[in-house]
Coordinates of C-alpha atoms in Angstrom, one line a residue:
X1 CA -7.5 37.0 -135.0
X2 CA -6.8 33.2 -135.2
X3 CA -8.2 30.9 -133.0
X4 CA -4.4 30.4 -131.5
X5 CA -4.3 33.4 -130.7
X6 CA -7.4 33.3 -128.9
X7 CA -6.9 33.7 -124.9
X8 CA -9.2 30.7 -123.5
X9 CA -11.0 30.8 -120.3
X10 CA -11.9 28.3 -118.0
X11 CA -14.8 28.2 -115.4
X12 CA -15.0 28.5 -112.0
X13 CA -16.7 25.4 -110.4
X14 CA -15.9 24.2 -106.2
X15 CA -13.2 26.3 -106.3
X16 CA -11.2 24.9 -109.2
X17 CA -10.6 26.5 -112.6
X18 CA -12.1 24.0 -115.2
X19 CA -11.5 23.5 -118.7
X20 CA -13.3 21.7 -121.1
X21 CA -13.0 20.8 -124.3
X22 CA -16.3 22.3 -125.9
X23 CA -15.9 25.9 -125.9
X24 CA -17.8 29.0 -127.3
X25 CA -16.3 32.0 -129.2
X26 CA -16.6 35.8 -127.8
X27 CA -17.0 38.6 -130.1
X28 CA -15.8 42.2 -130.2
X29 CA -19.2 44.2 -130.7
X30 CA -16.5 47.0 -132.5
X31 CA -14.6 44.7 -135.0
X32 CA -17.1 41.3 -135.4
X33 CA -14.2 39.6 -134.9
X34 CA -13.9 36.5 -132.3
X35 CA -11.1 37.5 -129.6
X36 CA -11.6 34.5 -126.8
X37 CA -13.1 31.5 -126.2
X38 CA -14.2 30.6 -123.4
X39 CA -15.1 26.6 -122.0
X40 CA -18.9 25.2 -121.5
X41 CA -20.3 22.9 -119.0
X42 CA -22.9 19.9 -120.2
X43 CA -25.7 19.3 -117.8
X44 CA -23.7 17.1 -115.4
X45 CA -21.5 19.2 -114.6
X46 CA -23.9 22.0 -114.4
X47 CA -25.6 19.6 -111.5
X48 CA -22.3 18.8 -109.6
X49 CA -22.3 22.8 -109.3
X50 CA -24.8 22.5 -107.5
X51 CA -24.4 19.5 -105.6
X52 CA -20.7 21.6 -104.2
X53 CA -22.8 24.4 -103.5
X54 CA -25.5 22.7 -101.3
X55 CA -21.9 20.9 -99.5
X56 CA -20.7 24.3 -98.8
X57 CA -24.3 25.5 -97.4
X58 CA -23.8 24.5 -93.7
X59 CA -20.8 26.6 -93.4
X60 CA -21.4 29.8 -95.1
X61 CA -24.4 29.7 -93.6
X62 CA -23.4 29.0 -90.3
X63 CA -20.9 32.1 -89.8
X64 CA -21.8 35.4 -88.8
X65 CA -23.3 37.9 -91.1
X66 CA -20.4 40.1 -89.7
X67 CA -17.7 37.5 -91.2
X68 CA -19.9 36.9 -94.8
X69 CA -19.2 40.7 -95.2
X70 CA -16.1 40.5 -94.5
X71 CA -15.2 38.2 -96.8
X72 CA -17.8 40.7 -99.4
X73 CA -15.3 43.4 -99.0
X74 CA -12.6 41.3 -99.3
X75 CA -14.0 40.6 -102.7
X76 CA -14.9 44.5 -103.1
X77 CA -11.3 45.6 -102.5
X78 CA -9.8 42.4 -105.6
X79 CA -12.8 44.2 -107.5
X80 CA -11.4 47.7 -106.9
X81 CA -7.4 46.7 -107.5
X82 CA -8.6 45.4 -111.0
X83 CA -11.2 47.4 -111.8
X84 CA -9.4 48.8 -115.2
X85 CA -8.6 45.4 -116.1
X86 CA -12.2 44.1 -116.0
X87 CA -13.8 47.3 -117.7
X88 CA -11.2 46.7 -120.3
X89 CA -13.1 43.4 -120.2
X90 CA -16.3 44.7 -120.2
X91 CA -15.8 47.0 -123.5
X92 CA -14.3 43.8 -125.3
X93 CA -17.4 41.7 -124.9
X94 CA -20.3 43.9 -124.7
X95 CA -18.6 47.1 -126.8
X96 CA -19.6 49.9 -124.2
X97 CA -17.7 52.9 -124.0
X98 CA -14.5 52.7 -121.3
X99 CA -16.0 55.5 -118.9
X100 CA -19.0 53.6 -118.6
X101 CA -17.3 50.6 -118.3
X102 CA -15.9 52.0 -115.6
X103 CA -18.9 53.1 -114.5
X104 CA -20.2 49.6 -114.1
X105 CA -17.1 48.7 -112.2
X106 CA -17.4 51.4 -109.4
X107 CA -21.6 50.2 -109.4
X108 CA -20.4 46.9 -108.7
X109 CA -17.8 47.6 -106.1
X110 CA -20.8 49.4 -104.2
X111 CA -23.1 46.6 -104.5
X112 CA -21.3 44.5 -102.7
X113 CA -19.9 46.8 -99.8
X114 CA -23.3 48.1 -99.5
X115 CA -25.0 44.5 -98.8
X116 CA -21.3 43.8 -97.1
X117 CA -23.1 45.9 -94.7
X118 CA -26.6 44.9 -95.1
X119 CA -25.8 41.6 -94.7
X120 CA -25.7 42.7 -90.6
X121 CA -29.2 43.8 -90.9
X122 CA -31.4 40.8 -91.8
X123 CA -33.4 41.7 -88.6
X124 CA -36.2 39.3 -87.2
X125 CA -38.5 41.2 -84.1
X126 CA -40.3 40.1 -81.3
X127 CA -44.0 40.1 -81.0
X128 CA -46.5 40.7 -78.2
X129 CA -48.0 37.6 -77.3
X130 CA -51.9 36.9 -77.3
X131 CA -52.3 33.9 -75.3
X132 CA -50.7 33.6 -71.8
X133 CA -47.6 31.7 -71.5
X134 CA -46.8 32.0 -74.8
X135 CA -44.1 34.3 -77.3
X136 CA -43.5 34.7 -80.3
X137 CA -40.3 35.7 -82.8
X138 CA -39.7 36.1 -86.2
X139 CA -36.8 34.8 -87.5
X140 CA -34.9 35.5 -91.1
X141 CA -32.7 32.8 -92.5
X142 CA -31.1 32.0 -95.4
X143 CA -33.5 30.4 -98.7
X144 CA -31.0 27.5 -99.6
X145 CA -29.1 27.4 -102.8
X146 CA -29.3 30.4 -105.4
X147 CA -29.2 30.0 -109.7
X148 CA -28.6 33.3 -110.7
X149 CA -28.9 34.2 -114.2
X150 CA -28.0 37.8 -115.8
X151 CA -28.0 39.5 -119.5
X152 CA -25.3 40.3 -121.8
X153 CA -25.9 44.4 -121.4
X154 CA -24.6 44.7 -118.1
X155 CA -22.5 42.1 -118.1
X156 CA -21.1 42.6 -114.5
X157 CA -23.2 44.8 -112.2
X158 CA -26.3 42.7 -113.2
X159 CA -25.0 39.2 -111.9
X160 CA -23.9 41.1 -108.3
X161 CA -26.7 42.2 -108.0
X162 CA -28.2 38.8 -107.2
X163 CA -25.2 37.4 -105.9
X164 CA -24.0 39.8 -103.5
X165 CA -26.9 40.0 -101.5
X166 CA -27.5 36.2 -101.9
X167 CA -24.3 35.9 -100.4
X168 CA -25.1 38.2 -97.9
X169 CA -27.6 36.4 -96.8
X170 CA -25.8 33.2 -96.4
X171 CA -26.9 31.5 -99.5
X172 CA -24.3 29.9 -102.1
X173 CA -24.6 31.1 -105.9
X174 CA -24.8 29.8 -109.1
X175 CA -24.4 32.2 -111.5
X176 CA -25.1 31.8 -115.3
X177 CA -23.7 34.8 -117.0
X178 CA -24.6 35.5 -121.0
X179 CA -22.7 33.3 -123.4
X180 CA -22.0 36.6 -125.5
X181 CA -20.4 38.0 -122.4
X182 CA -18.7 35.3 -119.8
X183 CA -15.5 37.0 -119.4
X184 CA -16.5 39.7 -116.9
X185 CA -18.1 37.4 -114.6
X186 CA -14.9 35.0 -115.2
X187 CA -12.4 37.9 -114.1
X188 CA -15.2 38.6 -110.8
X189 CA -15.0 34.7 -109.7
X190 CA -11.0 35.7 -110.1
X191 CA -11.9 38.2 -107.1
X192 CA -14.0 35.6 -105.4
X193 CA -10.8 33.3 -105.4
X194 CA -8.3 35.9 -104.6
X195 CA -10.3 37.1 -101.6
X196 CA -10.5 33.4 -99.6
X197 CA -14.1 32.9 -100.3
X198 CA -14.6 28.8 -99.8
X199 CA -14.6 26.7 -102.9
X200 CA -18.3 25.8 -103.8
X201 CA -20.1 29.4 -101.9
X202 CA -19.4 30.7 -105.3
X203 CA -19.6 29.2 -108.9
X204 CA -19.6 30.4 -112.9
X205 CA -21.4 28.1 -115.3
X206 CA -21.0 28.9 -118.9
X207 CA -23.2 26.8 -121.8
X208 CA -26.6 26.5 -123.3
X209 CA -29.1 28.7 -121.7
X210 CA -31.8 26.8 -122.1
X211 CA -30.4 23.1 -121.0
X212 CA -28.8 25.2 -117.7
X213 CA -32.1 27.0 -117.1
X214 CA -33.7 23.6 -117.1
X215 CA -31.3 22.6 -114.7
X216 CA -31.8 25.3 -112.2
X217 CA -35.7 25.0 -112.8
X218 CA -35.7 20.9 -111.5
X219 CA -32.7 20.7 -109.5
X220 CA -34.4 20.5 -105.9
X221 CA -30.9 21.7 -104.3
X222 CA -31.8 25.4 -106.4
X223 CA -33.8 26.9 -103.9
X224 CA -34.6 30.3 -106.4
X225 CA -33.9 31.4 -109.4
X226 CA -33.1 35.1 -109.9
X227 CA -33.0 36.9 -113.6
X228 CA -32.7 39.3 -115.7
X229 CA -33.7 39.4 -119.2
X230 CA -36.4 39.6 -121.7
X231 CA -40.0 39.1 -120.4
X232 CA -40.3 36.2 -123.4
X233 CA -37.8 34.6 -121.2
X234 CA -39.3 35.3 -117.9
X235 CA -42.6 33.6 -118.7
X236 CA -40.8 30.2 -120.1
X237 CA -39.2 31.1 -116.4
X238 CA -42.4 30.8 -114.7
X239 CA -44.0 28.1 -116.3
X240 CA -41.0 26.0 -115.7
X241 CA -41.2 27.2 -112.0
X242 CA -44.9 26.7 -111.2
X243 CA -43.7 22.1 -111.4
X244 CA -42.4 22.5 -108.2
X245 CA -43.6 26.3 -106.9
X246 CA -39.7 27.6 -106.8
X247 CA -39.6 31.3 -106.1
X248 CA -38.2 33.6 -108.6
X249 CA -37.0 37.2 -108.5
X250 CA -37.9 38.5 -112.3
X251 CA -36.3 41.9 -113.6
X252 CA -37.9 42.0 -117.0
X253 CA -38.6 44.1 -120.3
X254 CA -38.8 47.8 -120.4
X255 CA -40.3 50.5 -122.4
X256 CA -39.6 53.5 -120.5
X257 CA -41.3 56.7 -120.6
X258 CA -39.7 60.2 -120.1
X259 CA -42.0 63.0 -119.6
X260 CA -40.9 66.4 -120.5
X261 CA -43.0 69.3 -118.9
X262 CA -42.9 73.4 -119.9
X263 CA -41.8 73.8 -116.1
X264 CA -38.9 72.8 -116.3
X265 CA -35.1 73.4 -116.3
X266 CA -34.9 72.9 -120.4
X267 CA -30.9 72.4 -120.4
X268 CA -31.4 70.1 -117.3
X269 CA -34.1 68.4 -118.9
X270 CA -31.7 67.9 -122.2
X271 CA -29.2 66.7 -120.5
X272 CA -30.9 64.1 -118.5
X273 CA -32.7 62.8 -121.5
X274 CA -29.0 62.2 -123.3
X275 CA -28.4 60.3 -120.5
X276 CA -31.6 58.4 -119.3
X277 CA -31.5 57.2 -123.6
X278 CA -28.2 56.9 -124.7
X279 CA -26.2 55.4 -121.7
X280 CA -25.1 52.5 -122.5
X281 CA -25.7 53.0 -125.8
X282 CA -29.3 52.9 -125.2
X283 CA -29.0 48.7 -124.1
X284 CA -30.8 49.5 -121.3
X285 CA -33.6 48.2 -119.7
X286 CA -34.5 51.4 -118.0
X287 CA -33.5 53.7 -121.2
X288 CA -35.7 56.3 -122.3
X289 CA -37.9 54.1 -124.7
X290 CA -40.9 56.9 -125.7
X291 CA -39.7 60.3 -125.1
X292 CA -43.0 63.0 -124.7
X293 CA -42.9 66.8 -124.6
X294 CA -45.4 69.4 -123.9
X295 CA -46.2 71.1 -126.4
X296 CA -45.9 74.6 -125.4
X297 CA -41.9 73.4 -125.0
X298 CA -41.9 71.3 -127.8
X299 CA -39.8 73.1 -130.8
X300 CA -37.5 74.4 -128.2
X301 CA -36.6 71.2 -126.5
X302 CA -36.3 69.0 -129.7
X303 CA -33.6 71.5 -131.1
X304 CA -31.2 71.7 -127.9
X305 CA -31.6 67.8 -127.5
X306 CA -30.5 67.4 -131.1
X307 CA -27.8 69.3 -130.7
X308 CA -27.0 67.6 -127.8
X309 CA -27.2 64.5 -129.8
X310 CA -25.2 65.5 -132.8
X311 CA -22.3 66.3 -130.3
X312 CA -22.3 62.6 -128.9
X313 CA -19.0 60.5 -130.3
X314 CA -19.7 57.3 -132.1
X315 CA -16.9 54.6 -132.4
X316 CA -15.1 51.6 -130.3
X317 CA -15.4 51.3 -126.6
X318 CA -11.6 51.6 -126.3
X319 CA -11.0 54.5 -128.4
X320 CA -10.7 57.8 -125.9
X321 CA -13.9 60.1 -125.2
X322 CA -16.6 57.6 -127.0
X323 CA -19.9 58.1 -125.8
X324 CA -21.6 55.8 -128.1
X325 CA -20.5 52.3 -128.8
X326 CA -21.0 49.5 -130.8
X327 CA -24.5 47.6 -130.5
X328 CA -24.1 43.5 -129.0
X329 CA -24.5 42.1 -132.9
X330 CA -25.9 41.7 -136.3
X331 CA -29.4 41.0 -134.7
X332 CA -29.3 43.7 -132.4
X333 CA -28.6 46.5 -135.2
X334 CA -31.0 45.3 -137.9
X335 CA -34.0 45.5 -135.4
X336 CA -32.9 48.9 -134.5
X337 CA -32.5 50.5 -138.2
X338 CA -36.2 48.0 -138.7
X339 CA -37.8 50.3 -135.9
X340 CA -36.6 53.3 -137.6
X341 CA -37.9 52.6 -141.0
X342 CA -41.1 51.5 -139.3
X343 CA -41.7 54.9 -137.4
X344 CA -40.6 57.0 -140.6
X345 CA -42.5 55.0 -142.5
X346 CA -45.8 55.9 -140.5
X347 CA -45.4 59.5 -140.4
X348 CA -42.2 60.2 -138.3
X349 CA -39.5 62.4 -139.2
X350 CA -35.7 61.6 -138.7
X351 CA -33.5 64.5 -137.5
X352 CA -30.4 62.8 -137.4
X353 CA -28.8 59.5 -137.5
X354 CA -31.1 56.9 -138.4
X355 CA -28.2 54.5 -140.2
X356 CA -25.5 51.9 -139.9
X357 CA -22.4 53.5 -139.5
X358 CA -19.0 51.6 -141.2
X359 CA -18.7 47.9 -142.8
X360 CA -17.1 46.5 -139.4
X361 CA -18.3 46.4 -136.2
X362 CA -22.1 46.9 -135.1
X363 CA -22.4 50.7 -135.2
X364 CA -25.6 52.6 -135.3
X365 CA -25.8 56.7 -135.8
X366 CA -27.6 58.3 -132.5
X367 CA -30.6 58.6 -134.2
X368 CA -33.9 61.4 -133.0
X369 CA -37.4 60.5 -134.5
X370 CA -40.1 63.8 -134.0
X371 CA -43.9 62.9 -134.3
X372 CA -43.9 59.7 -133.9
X373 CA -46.9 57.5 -133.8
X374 CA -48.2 55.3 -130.9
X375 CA -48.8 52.6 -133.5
X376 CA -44.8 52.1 -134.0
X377 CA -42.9 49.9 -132.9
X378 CA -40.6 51.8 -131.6
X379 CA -43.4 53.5 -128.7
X380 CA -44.5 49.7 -128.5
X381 CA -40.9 47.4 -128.3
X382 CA -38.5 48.1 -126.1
X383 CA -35.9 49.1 -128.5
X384 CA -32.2 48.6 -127.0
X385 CA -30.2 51.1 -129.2
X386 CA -28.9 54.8 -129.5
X387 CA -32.9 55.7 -131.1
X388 CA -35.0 58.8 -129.5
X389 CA -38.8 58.5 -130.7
X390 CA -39.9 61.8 -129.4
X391 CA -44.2 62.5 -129.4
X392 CA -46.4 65.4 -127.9
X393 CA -48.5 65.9 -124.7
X394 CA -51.3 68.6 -124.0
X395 CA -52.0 68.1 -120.2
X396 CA -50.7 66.4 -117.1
X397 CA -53.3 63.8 -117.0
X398 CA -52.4 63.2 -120.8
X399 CA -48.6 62.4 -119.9
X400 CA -49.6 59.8 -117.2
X401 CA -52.2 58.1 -119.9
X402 CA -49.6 57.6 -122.1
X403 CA -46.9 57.0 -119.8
X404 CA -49.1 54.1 -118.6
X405 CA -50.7 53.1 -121.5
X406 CA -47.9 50.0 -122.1
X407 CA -47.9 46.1 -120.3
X408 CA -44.4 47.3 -118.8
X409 CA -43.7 49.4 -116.2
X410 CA -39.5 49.2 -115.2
X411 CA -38.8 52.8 -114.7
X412 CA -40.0 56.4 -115.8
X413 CA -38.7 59.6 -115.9
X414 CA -40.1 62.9 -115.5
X415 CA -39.0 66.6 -116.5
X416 CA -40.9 69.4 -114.0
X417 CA -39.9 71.4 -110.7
X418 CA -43.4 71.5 -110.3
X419 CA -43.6 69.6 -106.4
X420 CA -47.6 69.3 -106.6
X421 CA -46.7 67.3 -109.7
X422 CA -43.9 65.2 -108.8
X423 CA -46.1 64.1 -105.7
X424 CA -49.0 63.3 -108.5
X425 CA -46.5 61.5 -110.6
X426 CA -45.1 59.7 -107.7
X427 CA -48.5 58.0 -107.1
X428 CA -50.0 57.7 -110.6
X429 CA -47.1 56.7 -112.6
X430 CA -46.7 52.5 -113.1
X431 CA -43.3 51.9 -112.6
X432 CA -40.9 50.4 -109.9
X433 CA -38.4 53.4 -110.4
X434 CA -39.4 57.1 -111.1
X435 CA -36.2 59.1 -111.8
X436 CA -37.4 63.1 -111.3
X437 CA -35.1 65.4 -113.3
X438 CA -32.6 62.3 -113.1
X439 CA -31.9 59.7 -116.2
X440 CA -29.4 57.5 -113.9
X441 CA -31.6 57.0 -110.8
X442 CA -30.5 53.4 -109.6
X443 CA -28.9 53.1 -106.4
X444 CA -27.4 50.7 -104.0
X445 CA -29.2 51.5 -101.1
X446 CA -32.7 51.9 -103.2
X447 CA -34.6 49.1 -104.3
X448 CA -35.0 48.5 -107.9
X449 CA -37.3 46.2 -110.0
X450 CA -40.6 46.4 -112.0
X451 CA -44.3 46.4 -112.4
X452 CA -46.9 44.7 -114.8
X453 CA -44.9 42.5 -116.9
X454 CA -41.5 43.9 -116.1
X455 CA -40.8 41.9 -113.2
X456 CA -41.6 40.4 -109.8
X457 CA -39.7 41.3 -106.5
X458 CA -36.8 44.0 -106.1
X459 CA -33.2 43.9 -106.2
X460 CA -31.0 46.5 -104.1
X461 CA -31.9 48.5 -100.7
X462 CA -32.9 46.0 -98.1
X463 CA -35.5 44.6 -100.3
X464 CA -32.4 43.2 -102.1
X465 CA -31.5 41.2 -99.6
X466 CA -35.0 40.0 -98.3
X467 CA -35.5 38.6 -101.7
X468 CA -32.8 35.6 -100.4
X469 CA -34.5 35.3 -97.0
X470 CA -37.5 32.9 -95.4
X471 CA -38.9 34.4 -92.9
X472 CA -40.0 32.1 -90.1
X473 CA -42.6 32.8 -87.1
X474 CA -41.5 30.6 -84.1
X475 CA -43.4 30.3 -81.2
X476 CA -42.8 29.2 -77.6
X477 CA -45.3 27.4 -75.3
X478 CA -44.8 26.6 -71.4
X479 CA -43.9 30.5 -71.2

């Protein structure tokens, strides 16, 4: 496609649409080939975002939560009349599969009537006084200004996350979405517009990562900084942070583990496992990363799951019944096929896939390892692509060793209808999520986020929209 015939998007700054003329290029994961461009900000106009957002503070601030989620499912309902529209978008840029493009739409349609709602909730409490004539209150109130930044894998759902509750809560938002996928969150401040929200409560800055995560780390108007993304990234995060002690909500790395027991359900536990690895074409940062099965099960599992597997449809995100999509690029599929070399290399044995698939596009074969090591990389990276290493267990207290035995702890899954066990593995297992017989346990109303190195704080449930709260003691005398 020529670059005139290129649609070109503009950004979303105090309520205007803004074009500029440097501009970056937007690639189809499925063809390679550039289909939109979409305009950048430099660093000035990064900071006037954020100068019209601390303008617009006093205002959004100062309505009821009741109106703030009004205006929420305002936004919800734009969200829901275009929701084929944007998954379309969604598929274009990232190269997931329409369904769960879809998928992503309906998650973000519930974020935001879920903290619509939540919004009502940011309760404070009374306290018993200690010292006569005095009393005392908590208070909640809104943290200031947010930058929110979110990844390229869930183009959408991820930047709602952070700003629908930030809203919520009365704070206006900055969001950065990936340069490789802009035009989601584009099509979302669309919505924003559409359903009245004031200019400046809401804005899209699109440009160098780096110079516009420097922005939001010494702009004193950016009260926190929420993210998701690699843990490489997080830690340049914090350091930049720790200058001036900014609060940060982190949703880092993954390397999930999914724990397959001889209790359980076997075609439950096979088709939970297609899910919990493959969904979105395994981009995930809660994707079934190290897959381990007991060993009395072992054989049995392994052939229905690669069967399971073999049946899963490979092509374009827009092309009917795909399950599997493209991976984001170049990069992205040569680390993949480099992690599956590396495990068969070291002992492991490929059952299917394990290669590129076509000339165009960035298409990788759903791929099952057996017998893979702990040394490779793929039980030690988070890998981000259709690839199932798959290991042995012995005992219980073996599968919550090695389920633990990693510096990240995002989510885990477990296979049992053992209910002694899931109460073990709910207290034993590292992880902010456990998903028990389920591979898509993320929920609105639940909190999600990570231990060890995957991440500080929580996003969703009520925790979600703490995260954009002070909370303040005040305390009366003369009483």
């Amino acid at each position: 496609m020529s670059e005139e015939q290129q649609k070109s998007y503009k950004v979303y700054l105090g309520g205007k649409w803004i074009e500029t003329a440097e501009k970056i290029q937007i690639t189809d994961p499925a063809t390679g080939q550039k289909f939109a461009s979409v305009s950048t900000l430099n660093r000035e106009q990064v900071r006037s975002a954020f100068d019209t957002a601390q303008a617009a503070l006093p205002a959004w601030r100062g309505i009821t939560a009741k109106e703030r989620g009004a205006y929420l499912n305002r936004v919800a309902d734009e969200v829901h009349k275009r929701a084929d529209e944007i998954a379309r978008l969604i598929t274009l840029e990232n190269g997931k599969p329409m369904a769960q493009s879809k998928g992503e739409m309906a998650m973000t349609e519930d974020h935001l009537r879920w903290f619509a709602e939540e919004g009502r909730r940011a309760y404070g409490r009374v306290v018993p006084h200690q010292v006569p004539g005095k009393r005392n209150m908590v208070v909640k109130t809104p943290i200031g200004v947010v930058g929110a930044i979110a990844p390229w894998n869930f183009p959408l759902v991820l930047g709602i996350r952070k700003a629908a509750p930030a809203l919520a809560a009365g704070c206006p938002v900055v969001l950065k979405p990936s340069s490789q996928t802009p035009l989601s969150s584009i099509a979302f401040a669309e919505c924003v517009e559409a359903a009245g929200i004031p200019g400046g409560v809401f804005q899209v800055v699109v440009g160098s990562a780096r110079m516009i995560a420097e922005e939001f780390l010494t702009n004193s108007i950016c009260r926190k900084i929420t993210f998701t993304g690699s843990t490489e990234v997080g830690r340049e995060l914090i350091k930049g942070a720790a200058e001036s002690i900014k609060p940060l909500s982190l949703e880092l790395g993954g390397l999930a583990p999914l724990l397959v027991f001889d209790d359980c359900n076997l075609d439950q536990a096979v088709q939970e496992t297609l899910v919990a690895k493959f969904r979105n074409t395994g981009q995930s940062c809660i994707a079934a990363n190290r897959i381990y099965v007991q060993r009395s099960i072992h054989d049995e599992f392994v052939k229905r799951f690669v069967v399971g597997v073999q049946k899963l449809k490979t092509g374009p995100g827009l092309d009917p019944g795909t399950d599997i999509g493209p991976l984001i690029n170049q990069q992205a599929l040569d680390a993949a096929l480099a992690q599956i070399e590396d495990a068969a290399s070291r002992g492991g044995k490929v059952l299917c896939g394990g290669k590129r698939m076509g000339s165009s596009g960035f298409f990788l074969e759903p791929t099952v390892i057996d017998g893979v090591g702990g040394p490779s990389l793929c039980m030690r990276e988070e890998t981000f692509a259709p690839v199932a290493p798959i290991a042995t267990f012995e005992t219980e207290d073996e599968a919550i060793d090695v389920a633990n035995a990693s510096e990240y702890g995002l989510s885990a899954y477990a296979m049992t209808r053992d209910i002694g066990r899931i109460f073990r593995l709910a207290e034993r297992i590292e992880a902010g999520t456990l998903g028990i017989n389920d591979g898509a346990p993320t929920t609105s109303n639940c909190p999600f986020g990570g231990v060890k190195q995957s991440g500080w704080g929580r996003e969703l449930g009520i925790e979600g929209l703490d995260a954009f709260l002070e909370t303040k003691h005040v305390s009366f005398g003369g009483m």
